[in-house]
Amino acid sequence: MTSSRTQIAIIGAGPAGLMLGHLLHLCGIDSVIIEIRSRDYVIERVRAGVLEQGTVDLMSSAGVGDRLSREGMRHGGIYIAFAGRRHHIDMAGLTGGRAITIYGQNEVVKDLIEARTRTARPLFFEVDRVTPAGLEDRTPSVTFEQSGEHHELICDFIAGCDGFHGVCRTVVPSSRLRIYEREYPFGWLGILAHASPSSDELVYSNHPRGFALFSMRSPQVTRLYLQCAPDEDLAAWPDDRIWSELRTRFETQDGWRPNEGEIFQKAVTGMRSFVAEPMRFGRLFLAGDAAHIVPPTGAKGLNLAMADVCRLAAALGEFYSTGRHGLLDAYSDAGLRRGWRAQRFSWWMTTMLHRAPDESEFDHKRQLAELEYLVSSRAAMTSLAENYVGTPFDD
Ligand code: APR
Ligand code: PHB
């Protein structure tokens, strides 16, 4: 067994772990990042792609925003479609100029891995049997294996950035963690297609046959989603059926429809809301999906993870530069406040836009009344806009 020491052991090289490692590096704090998957898997994994202004600002102030500023697609509004009409919500106009930027999460991960590699600080892929220990001791540790070799990493703190299925949350005694959870009775069938986006902003559609979302990744690639069963069988969805269903669910009086092209990626994802409280146990800090999951309708998952690690890096920076632990002590409460705000918004967007399998006529009429109110009231549109573009990370 080889033994080594670092200040922060970061478990997981998703956006949360990689951004944390980078922010710590900028403060001169040493870390080791360990990841169970391969580098290619992490870079190629297709995920969401909506960055709040706060995430864009963080990438740029951390010196990893160059490609994002060149290739990211800034959107000042979104469309909401229902009952045969598309309605525009001018988010920038309603929020004093705040906007979102479309840039794939895997591109964020790629940029952060490159930045990490430039710093020459350790980042290990394809590790196995990751086990955090001694969380309530002064020197916790993480043991793991790589290429059959056993390693022990002794550290001051552990950052649990290992996503929803990671190990970190599971090592907290269940008596010290409260879980809040809600599963939705539907999922999303998502595709990427070689087709130029036919709208310059996203379209969220509530249709009697179910929700559909139009998004994009680049001037050549369209990203589309269809509400489906949580365990939908992809084999039942040949490309023609997907396009036909998308045409139906996006049909509006203005004649708009997505451009079609070769589908080169297809996947089904389930949807859930999940919160673990608190986000800290002794010297273990949970961040990102390890601590909370939101349904993707509000596009909050990646942004919440970024807000978490931004706060965690500031708290660790304060601790190492002054010995004070005020920000570390406040980390969980501040994260839960922001996290619950995102839960509320994501739940609201999801229930307003999807058709539940057991929905009654009353539910449907109420949903339409909600959508009518949303697109006709400046106050309601402002509420959506300020949540969608996101509040500043220090709020
Ligand atoms: N040891 C080391 N790494 C692990 C372990 C483990 N035991 N278990 C999981 N991991 C890795 C995963 O392989 C993954 O690369 O941790 C990483 C977690 O990354 P994400 O799941 O991307 O989570 P996070 O970094 O919190 O990113 C925020 O919000 O809406 C979502 O899709 C969005 O994934 C994004 C997330
Ligand atoms: C995406 O582009 O992948 C996307 C956009 C908006 C969402 C979710 C995902 O709400």
Coordinates of C-alpha atoms and ligand atoms in Angstrom, one line a residue:
M1 CA 0.0 0.0 0.0
T2 CA 1.4 3.4 -0.9
S3 CA 0.5 6.3 1.3
S4 CA 0.4 10.0 0.4
R5 CA -0.9 13.2 1.8
T6 CA -2.9 16.1 0.4
Q7 CA -5.0 18.9 1.9
I8 CA -8.3 18.1 0.1
A9 CA -9.2 14.6 -1.3
I10 CA -11.8 15.2 -4.0
I11 CA -13.9 12.2 -4.9
G12 CA -15.4 12.4 -8.4
A13 CA -14.2 14.2 -11.6
G14 CA -17.6 15.6 -12.8
P15 CA -18.1 19.4 -13.0
A16 CA -18.2 19.7 -9.2
G17 CA -15.0 17.9 -8.4
L18 CA -13.0 19.4 -11.3
M19 CA -14.1 22.9 -10.6
L20 CA -13.4 22.6 -6.9
G21 CA -9.9 21.3 -7.7
H22 CA -9.3 24.2 -10.0
L23 CA -10.6 26.9 -7.5
L24 CA -8.5 25.4 -4.8
H25 CA -5.5 25.5 -7.0
L26 CA -6.1 29.2 -7.6
C27 CA -5.9 29.7 -3.8
G28 CA -2.7 27.6 -3.6
I29 CA -4.5 24.7 -1.9
D30 CA -3.4 21.2 -2.7
S31 CA -5.8 18.5 -3.8
V32 CA -6.0 15.0 -5.3
I33 CA -9.0 14.1 -7.5
I34 CA -10.0 10.5 -8.0
E35 CA -12.5 9.2 -10.5
I36 CA -13.8 5.7 -11.1
R37 CA -14.5 6.2 -14.8
S38 CA -12.1 6.7 -17.6
R39 CA -11.1 10.1 -18.9
D40 CA -12.8 9.5 -22.3
Y41 CA -16.0 8.4 -20.6
V42 CA -16.2 11.5 -18.5
I43 CA -15.5 13.8 -21.4
E44 CA -17.9 12.1 -23.7
R45 CA -20.8 11.6 -21.3
V46 CA -23.8 13.5 -22.7
R47 CA -25.5 15.6 -20.1
A48 CA -27.3 18.9 -19.8
G49 CA -26.1 22.2 -21.3
V50 CA -27.6 25.3 -19.8
L51 CA -25.2 27.5 -17.9
E52 CA -26.6 30.2 -15.6
Q53 CA -24.8 33.6 -15.7
G54 CA -23.2 32.7 -12.3
T55 CA -21.6 29.6 -13.8
V56 CA -20.4 31.5 -16.9
D57 CA -19.0 34.2 -14.6
L58 CA -17.3 31.6 -12.4
M59 CA -15.7 29.9 -15.4
S60 CA -14.4 33.2 -16.7
S61 CA -13.1 34.5 -13.4
A62 CA -11.4 31.2 -12.8
G63 CA -9.5 31.5 -16.2
V64 CA -11.3 28.5 -17.8
G65 CA -13.9 30.5 -19.8
D66 CA -12.0 31.2 -23.1
R67 CA -13.6 28.5 -25.3
L68 CA -17.0 29.0 -23.5
S69 CA -16.9 32.7 -24.5
R70 CA -16.1 31.8 -28.1
E71 CA -18.4 28.8 -28.6
G72 CA -21.2 29.3 -25.9
M73 CA -24.5 30.4 -27.3
R74 CA -26.0 33.2 -25.2
H75 CA -29.8 33.2 -24.9
G76 CA -31.8 36.1 -23.5
G77 CA -35.1 34.3 -23.6
I78 CA -37.1 31.1 -24.0
Y79 CA -40.3 30.1 -25.6
I80 CA -43.2 28.3 -23.8
A81 CA -45.6 26.5 -26.2
F82 CA -49.1 25.2 -25.4
A83 CA -52.6 25.0 -26.9
G84 CA -51.1 25.6 -30.4
R85 CA -49.2 28.8 -29.7
R86 CA -45.6 29.7 -28.8
H87 CA -45.0 32.5 -26.3
H88 CA -41.7 34.3 -25.8
I89 CA -40.4 35.1 -22.4
D90 CA -37.8 37.9 -22.5
M91 CA -35.6 36.8 -19.6
A92 CA -32.9 39.3 -20.1
G93 CA -35.4 42.2 -20.3
L94 CA -37.1 41.0 -17.1
T95 CA -33.9 40.5 -15.1
G96 CA -31.8 43.5 -15.9
G97 CA -29.8 41.8 -18.6
R98 CA -29.1 38.3 -17.1
A99 CA -29.1 35.4 -19.6
I100 CA -28.2 31.8 -19.9
T101 CA -25.5 30.2 -22.1
I102 CA -25.8 27.0 -24.0
Y103 CA -22.6 25.0 -23.7
G104 CA -22.6 21.2 -23.1
Q105 CA -21.7 20.0 -19.7
N106 CA -19.1 17.6 -21.3
E107 CA -17.4 20.7 -22.8
V108 CA -17.2 22.2 -19.3
V109 CA -15.7 19.0 -18.1
K110 CA -13.2 18.9 -21.0
D111 CA -12.1 22.5 -20.3
L112 CA -11.6 21.7 -16.6
I113 CA -9.6 18.5 -17.3
E114 CA -7.3 20.5 -19.6
A115 CA -6.9 23.2 -16.9
R116 CA -6.1 20.5 -14.3
T117 CA -3.6 18.8 -16.6
R118 CA -1.8 22.2 -17.0
T119 CA -1.5 22.6 -13.2
A120 CA 0.1 19.1 -13.0
R121 CA -1.8 18.5 -9.8
P122 CA -3.0 14.8 -9.4
L123 CA -6.1 13.6 -11.2
F124 CA -6.5 9.8 -11.3
F125 CA -9.0 8.1 -13.5
E126 CA -10.3 4.5 -13.4
V127 CA -9.8 4.0 -9.7
D128 CA -11.7 1.3 -7.8
R129 CA -12.9 0.5 -4.3
V130 CA -12.9 4.1 -3.1
T131 CA -13.5 4.2 0.7
P132 CA -13.5 7.4 2.7
A133 CA -12.8 6.9 6.4
G134 CA -12.2 8.7 9.7
L135 CA -14.6 11.5 8.8
E136 CA -14.8 12.7 12.4
D137 CA -11.1 12.5 12.9
R138 CA -8.5 15.3 12.4
T139 CA -7.0 13.4 9.6
P140 CA -9.5 11.6 7.5
S141 CA -8.4 9.3 4.7
V142 CA -9.5 7.8 1.4
T143 CA -8.3 4.4 0.3
F144 CA -8.6 3.2 -3.3
E145 CA -7.1 0.9 -5.9
Q146 CA -5.6 1.7 -9.2
S147 CA -4.3 -0.9 -11.7
G148 CA -4.3 -3.4 -8.8
E149 CA -2.3 -1.2 -6.5
H150 CA -3.6 -0.1 -3.1
H151 CA -3.4 3.6 -2.2
E152 CA -4.1 5.5 1.0
L153 CA -4.6 9.3 0.8
I154 CA -4.4 11.1 4.1
C155 CA -6.0 14.6 4.0
D156 CA -7.5 17.4 6.0
F157 CA -10.9 17.3 4.4
I158 CA -12.8 15.1 1.9
A159 CA -15.0 16.7 -0.8
G160 CA -17.8 14.2 -1.9
C161 CA -18.3 15.3 -5.5
D162 CA -19.1 11.7 -6.7
G163 CA -22.6 12.3 -8.0
F164 CA -25.9 10.7 -7.0
H165 CA -24.6 7.1 -7.2
G166 CA -21.3 7.8 -5.4
V167 CA -19.9 6.4 -2.2
C168 CA -19.6 9.5 -0.1
R169 CA -23.2 10.0 0.9
T170 CA -23.4 6.3 1.8
V171 CA -20.7 6.5 4.4
V172 CA -22.6 9.0 6.5
P173 CA -24.5 7.2 9.3
S174 CA -28.2 7.1 8.3
S175 CA -29.1 8.6 11.7
R176 CA -27.1 11.7 10.8
L177 CA -28.7 12.3 7.3
R178 CA -32.2 13.2 6.4
I179 CA -33.3 12.3 2.9
Y180 CA -36.2 14.0 1.0
E181 CA -37.1 12.4 -2.3
R182 CA -39.7 12.4 -5.0
E183 CA -39.8 10.3 -8.2
Y184 CA -41.7 11.5 -11.2
P185 CA -43.9 9.0 -13.2
F186 CA -42.1 9.9 -16.5
G187 CA -38.7 10.3 -18.0
W188 CA -37.1 12.1 -21.0
L189 CA -36.0 10.5 -24.2
G190 CA -33.2 12.8 -25.4
I191 CA -31.5 12.9 -28.8
L192 CA -28.7 14.8 -30.5
A193 CA -29.1 15.3 -34.2
H194 CA -27.0 16.8 -37.0
A195 CA -29.5 19.6 -37.7
S196 CA -29.0 23.3 -37.5
P197 CA -31.2 24.8 -34.7
S198 CA -34.4 26.2 -36.3
S199 CA -35.0 28.6 -33.3
D200 CA -32.4 30.8 -31.7
E201 CA -33.9 30.1 -28.2
L202 CA -35.2 27.0 -26.4
V203 CA -38.8 25.9 -26.7
Y204 CA -40.5 24.2 -23.8
S205 CA -43.8 22.6 -25.0
N206 CA -46.8 21.2 -23.1
H207 CA -48.8 19.1 -25.5
P208 CA -51.7 16.7 -24.9
R209 CA -49.3 13.8 -25.9
G210 CA -46.7 15.0 -23.4
F211 CA -43.9 17.4 -22.9
A212 CA -41.2 18.2 -25.5
L213 CA -38.1 20.4 -25.4
F214 CA -36.1 21.9 -28.2
S215 CA -32.5 22.8 -27.3
M216 CA -29.2 22.9 -29.1
R217 CA -25.4 22.4 -28.7
S218 CA -23.9 24.3 -31.6
P219 CA -24.9 25.9 -34.9
Q220 CA -24.9 22.4 -36.4
V221 CA -26.4 20.3 -33.6
T222 CA -29.9 20.2 -32.2
R223 CA -30.8 18.7 -28.8
L224 CA -34.4 17.5 -28.4
Y225 CA -36.3 15.7 -25.6
L226 CA -39.6 14.0 -25.4
Q227 CA -41.5 13.0 -22.2
C228 CA -41.7 9.2 -22.1
A229 CA -42.2 6.5 -19.5
P230 CA -39.3 6.3 -16.9
D231 CA -38.4 2.9 -18.2
E232 CA -39.2 3.5 -21.8
D233 CA -37.6 0.9 -24.2
L234 CA -35.4 2.8 -26.7
A235 CA -35.9 -0.1 -29.2
A236 CA -39.5 1.0 -29.6
W237 CA -38.3 4.4 -30.9
P238 CA -36.8 4.2 -34.4
D239 CA -35.8 7.6 -35.7
D240 CA -38.9 8.1 -37.8
R241 CA -41.1 7.6 -34.8
I242 CA -39.1 10.2 -32.8
W243 CA -39.3 12.8 -35.5
S244 CA -43.0 12.2 -36.0
E245 CA -43.7 12.5 -32.3
L246 CA -41.6 15.7 -32.1
R247 CA -43.4 17.3 -35.0
T248 CA -46.7 16.6 -33.3
R249 CA -45.7 17.9 -29.9
F250 CA -44.2 21.1 -31.3
E251 CA -47.0 21.9 -33.7
T252 CA -48.1 25.5 -33.3
Q253 CA -50.1 27.9 -35.4
D254 CA -47.0 29.9 -36.4
G255 CA -45.7 26.8 -38.4
W256 CA -42.4 26.6 -36.5
R257 CA -40.8 23.1 -36.3
P258 CA -37.3 21.7 -35.5
N259 CA -35.0 21.0 -38.4
E260 CA -34.4 17.3 -38.8
G261 CA -31.2 15.4 -39.4
E262 CA -29.2 12.3 -38.6
I263 CA -29.7 11.3 -34.9
F264 CA -26.4 10.3 -33.5
Q265 CA -27.2 9.9 -29.8
K266 CA -30.3 8.6 -28.0
A267 CA -30.9 7.9 -24.3
V268 CA -33.7 7.7 -21.7
T269 CA -33.3 9.3 -18.3
G270 CA -35.6 9.1 -15.3
M271 CA -36.5 12.1 -13.2
R272 CA -36.4 12.7 -9.5
S273 CA -36.0 15.4 -6.9
F274 CA -33.7 14.4 -4.0
V275 CA -32.1 16.3 -1.1
A276 CA -29.7 15.0 1.6
E277 CA -29.5 17.1 4.7
P278 CA -27.1 18.3 6.0
M279 CA -24.4 18.6 3.3
R280 CA -21.6 18.1 5.8
F281 CA -20.6 15.2 8.2
G282 CA -17.4 15.9 10.2
R283 CA -14.7 16.6 7.6
L284 CA -16.7 15.3 4.7
F285 CA -18.5 18.0 2.5
L286 CA -21.0 16.8 -0.1
A287 CA -21.3 18.9 -3.3
G288 CA -23.4 18.7 -6.5
D289 CA -25.4 15.6 -7.3
A290 CA -24.0 13.8 -4.3
A291 CA -26.1 16.0 -2.2
H292 CA -29.1 16.9 -4.4
I293 CA -30.8 16.0 -7.7
V294 CA -33.3 18.1 -9.5
P295 CA -35.5 17.1 -12.5
P296 CA -33.9 18.7 -15.6
T297 CA -36.8 20.9 -16.6
G298 CA -35.4 23.9 -14.8
A299 CA -31.9 23.2 -16.0
K300 CA -30.5 23.7 -12.5
G301 CA -28.4 20.5 -11.8
L302 CA -25.0 21.6 -13.1
N303 CA -25.5 25.2 -11.9
L304 CA -26.3 24.1 -8.3
A305 CA -23.1 21.9 -8.4
M306 CA -21.1 25.0 -9.5
A307 CA -22.6 27.2 -6.8
D308 CA -21.8 24.5 -4.1
V309 CA -18.1 24.2 -5.0
C310 CA -17.7 28.0 -5.4
R311 CA -18.8 28.3 -1.7
L312 CA -16.8 25.3 -0.6
A313 CA -13.6 26.7 -2.2
A314 CA -14.2 30.1 -0.5
A315 CA -14.7 28.4 2.8
L316 CA -11.6 26.2 2.5
G317 CA -9.7 29.3 1.4
E318 CA -10.7 31.2 4.5
F319 CA -9.8 28.2 6.7
Y320 CA -6.3 27.9 5.3
S321 CA -5.5 31.6 5.1
T322 CA -6.9 32.6 8.5
G323 CA -7.6 29.5 10.5
R324 CA -11.3 30.6 10.8
H325 CA -14.0 28.0 10.0
G326 CA -17.1 30.3 9.9
L327 CA -17.7 29.7 6.2
L328 CA -17.1 26.0 6.5
D329 CA -19.7 25.9 9.3
A330 CA -22.1 27.9 7.1
Y331 CA -21.6 25.8 4.0
S332 CA -24.4 23.3 4.5
D333 CA -27.1 25.8 5.5
A334 CA -26.3 28.1 2.6
G335 CA -26.3 25.2 0.1
L336 CA -29.6 23.9 1.4
R337 CA -31.2 27.3 1.1
R338 CA -30.1 27.6 -2.6
G339 CA -30.8 23.9 -3.2
W340 CA -34.4 24.1 -1.9
R341 CA -35.0 27.2 -4.0
A342 CA -33.9 25.2 -7.0
Q343 CA -36.0 22.2 -6.0
R344 CA -39.1 24.4 -5.8
F345 CA -38.5 25.9 -9.2
S346 CA -37.6 22.6 -10.9
W347 CA -40.7 20.9 -9.4
W348 CA -42.9 23.8 -10.6
M349 CA -41.5 23.8 -14.1
T350 CA -41.8 20.0 -14.3
T351 CA -45.4 19.8 -13.1
M352 CA -46.5 22.7 -15.2
L353 CA -45.1 21.3 -18.4
H354 CA -45.5 17.5 -18.2
R355 CA -48.7 15.4 -18.5
A356 CA -49.0 13.0 -15.6
P357 CA -50.3 9.6 -16.5
D358 CA -53.0 9.8 -13.8
E359 CA -53.9 13.4 -14.4
S360 CA -57.6 14.3 -14.2
E361 CA -59.5 16.8 -16.4
F362 CA -59.4 19.2 -13.5
D363 CA -55.6 18.9 -13.3
H364 CA -55.3 19.6 -17.0
K365 CA -57.5 22.7 -16.9
R366 CA -55.6 24.0 -13.9
Q367 CA -52.3 23.4 -15.8
L368 CA -53.6 25.4 -18.8
A369 CA -54.8 28.2 -16.5
E370 CA -51.3 28.3 -15.0
L371 CA -49.6 28.5 -18.4
E372 CA -52.1 31.2 -19.5
Y373 CA -51.3 33.2 -16.4
L374 CA -47.6 32.7 -16.9
V375 CA -47.5 34.1 -20.4
S376 CA -49.9 37.0 -19.7
S377 CA -48.5 38.4 -16.5
R378 CA -45.3 40.3 -16.3
A379 CA -45.0 39.4 -12.6
A380 CA -45.3 35.7 -13.4
M381 CA -42.8 35.9 -16.3
T382 CA -40.4 37.7 -14.1
S383 CA -40.6 35.0 -11.4
L384 CA -39.8 32.4 -14.0
A385 CA -37.0 34.5 -15.6
E386 CA -35.2 35.3 -12.3
N387 CA -35.2 31.7 -11.3
Y388 CA -34.2 30.4 -14.7
V389 CA -31.2 32.7 -15.2
G390 CA -30.3 32.0 -11.5
T391 CA -29.5 34.2 -8.6
P392 CA -25.9 35.3 -8.0
F393 CA -23.8 32.5 -6.4
D394 CA -23.2 34.5 -3.2
D395 CA -27.0 34.9 -2.6
Ligands
APR1 N1 -15.3 7.3 -6.6 C1 -14.8 8.2 -7.4 N2 -15.6 8.8 -8.4 C2 -16.9 8.4 -8.4 C3 -17.5 7.5 -7.5 C4 -16.6 6.9 -6.6 N3 -17.0 6.0 -5.7 N4 -18.8 7.3 -7.8 C5 -19.0 8.2 -8.8 N5 -17.9 8.8 -9.2 C6 -17.8 9.8 -10.2 C7 -18.7 9.7 -11.4 O1 -18.2 8.7 -12.3 C8 -18.8 11.0 -12.0 O2 -17.8 11.3 -13.0 O3 -18.2 11.1 -9.7 C9 -18.5 12.0 -10.8 C10 -19.8 12.8 -10.4 O4 -20.1 13.6 -11.5 P1 -21.6 14.1 -11.9 O5 -22.5 12.9 -11.8 O6 -21.5 14.8 -13.2 O7 -22.0 15.1 -10.7 P2 -21.5 16.6 -10.3 O8 -20.1 16.8 -10.6 O9 -22.1 16.8 -9.0 O10 -22.2 17.4 -11.5 C11 -23.5 18.0 -11.4 O11 -25.8 18.0 -12.2 O12 -27.7 18.0 -13.4 C12 -26.5 17.3 -13.2 O13 -25.9 16.4 -15.3 C13 -25.6 17.3 -14.2 O14 -24.0 15.7 -13.7 C14 -24.3 17.0 -13.5 C15 -24.5 17.3 -12.1
PHB2 C1 -30.3 20.7 -22.7 O1 -29.9 21.5 -23.6 O2 -29.7 19.6 -22.6 C2 -31.3 21.1 -21.7 C3 -31.9 22.4 -21.9 C4 -32.9 22.8 -21.0 C5 -33.2 21.9 -19.9 C6 -32.6 20.7 -19.8 C7 -31.7 20.3 -20.7 O3 -34.2 22.4 -19.1

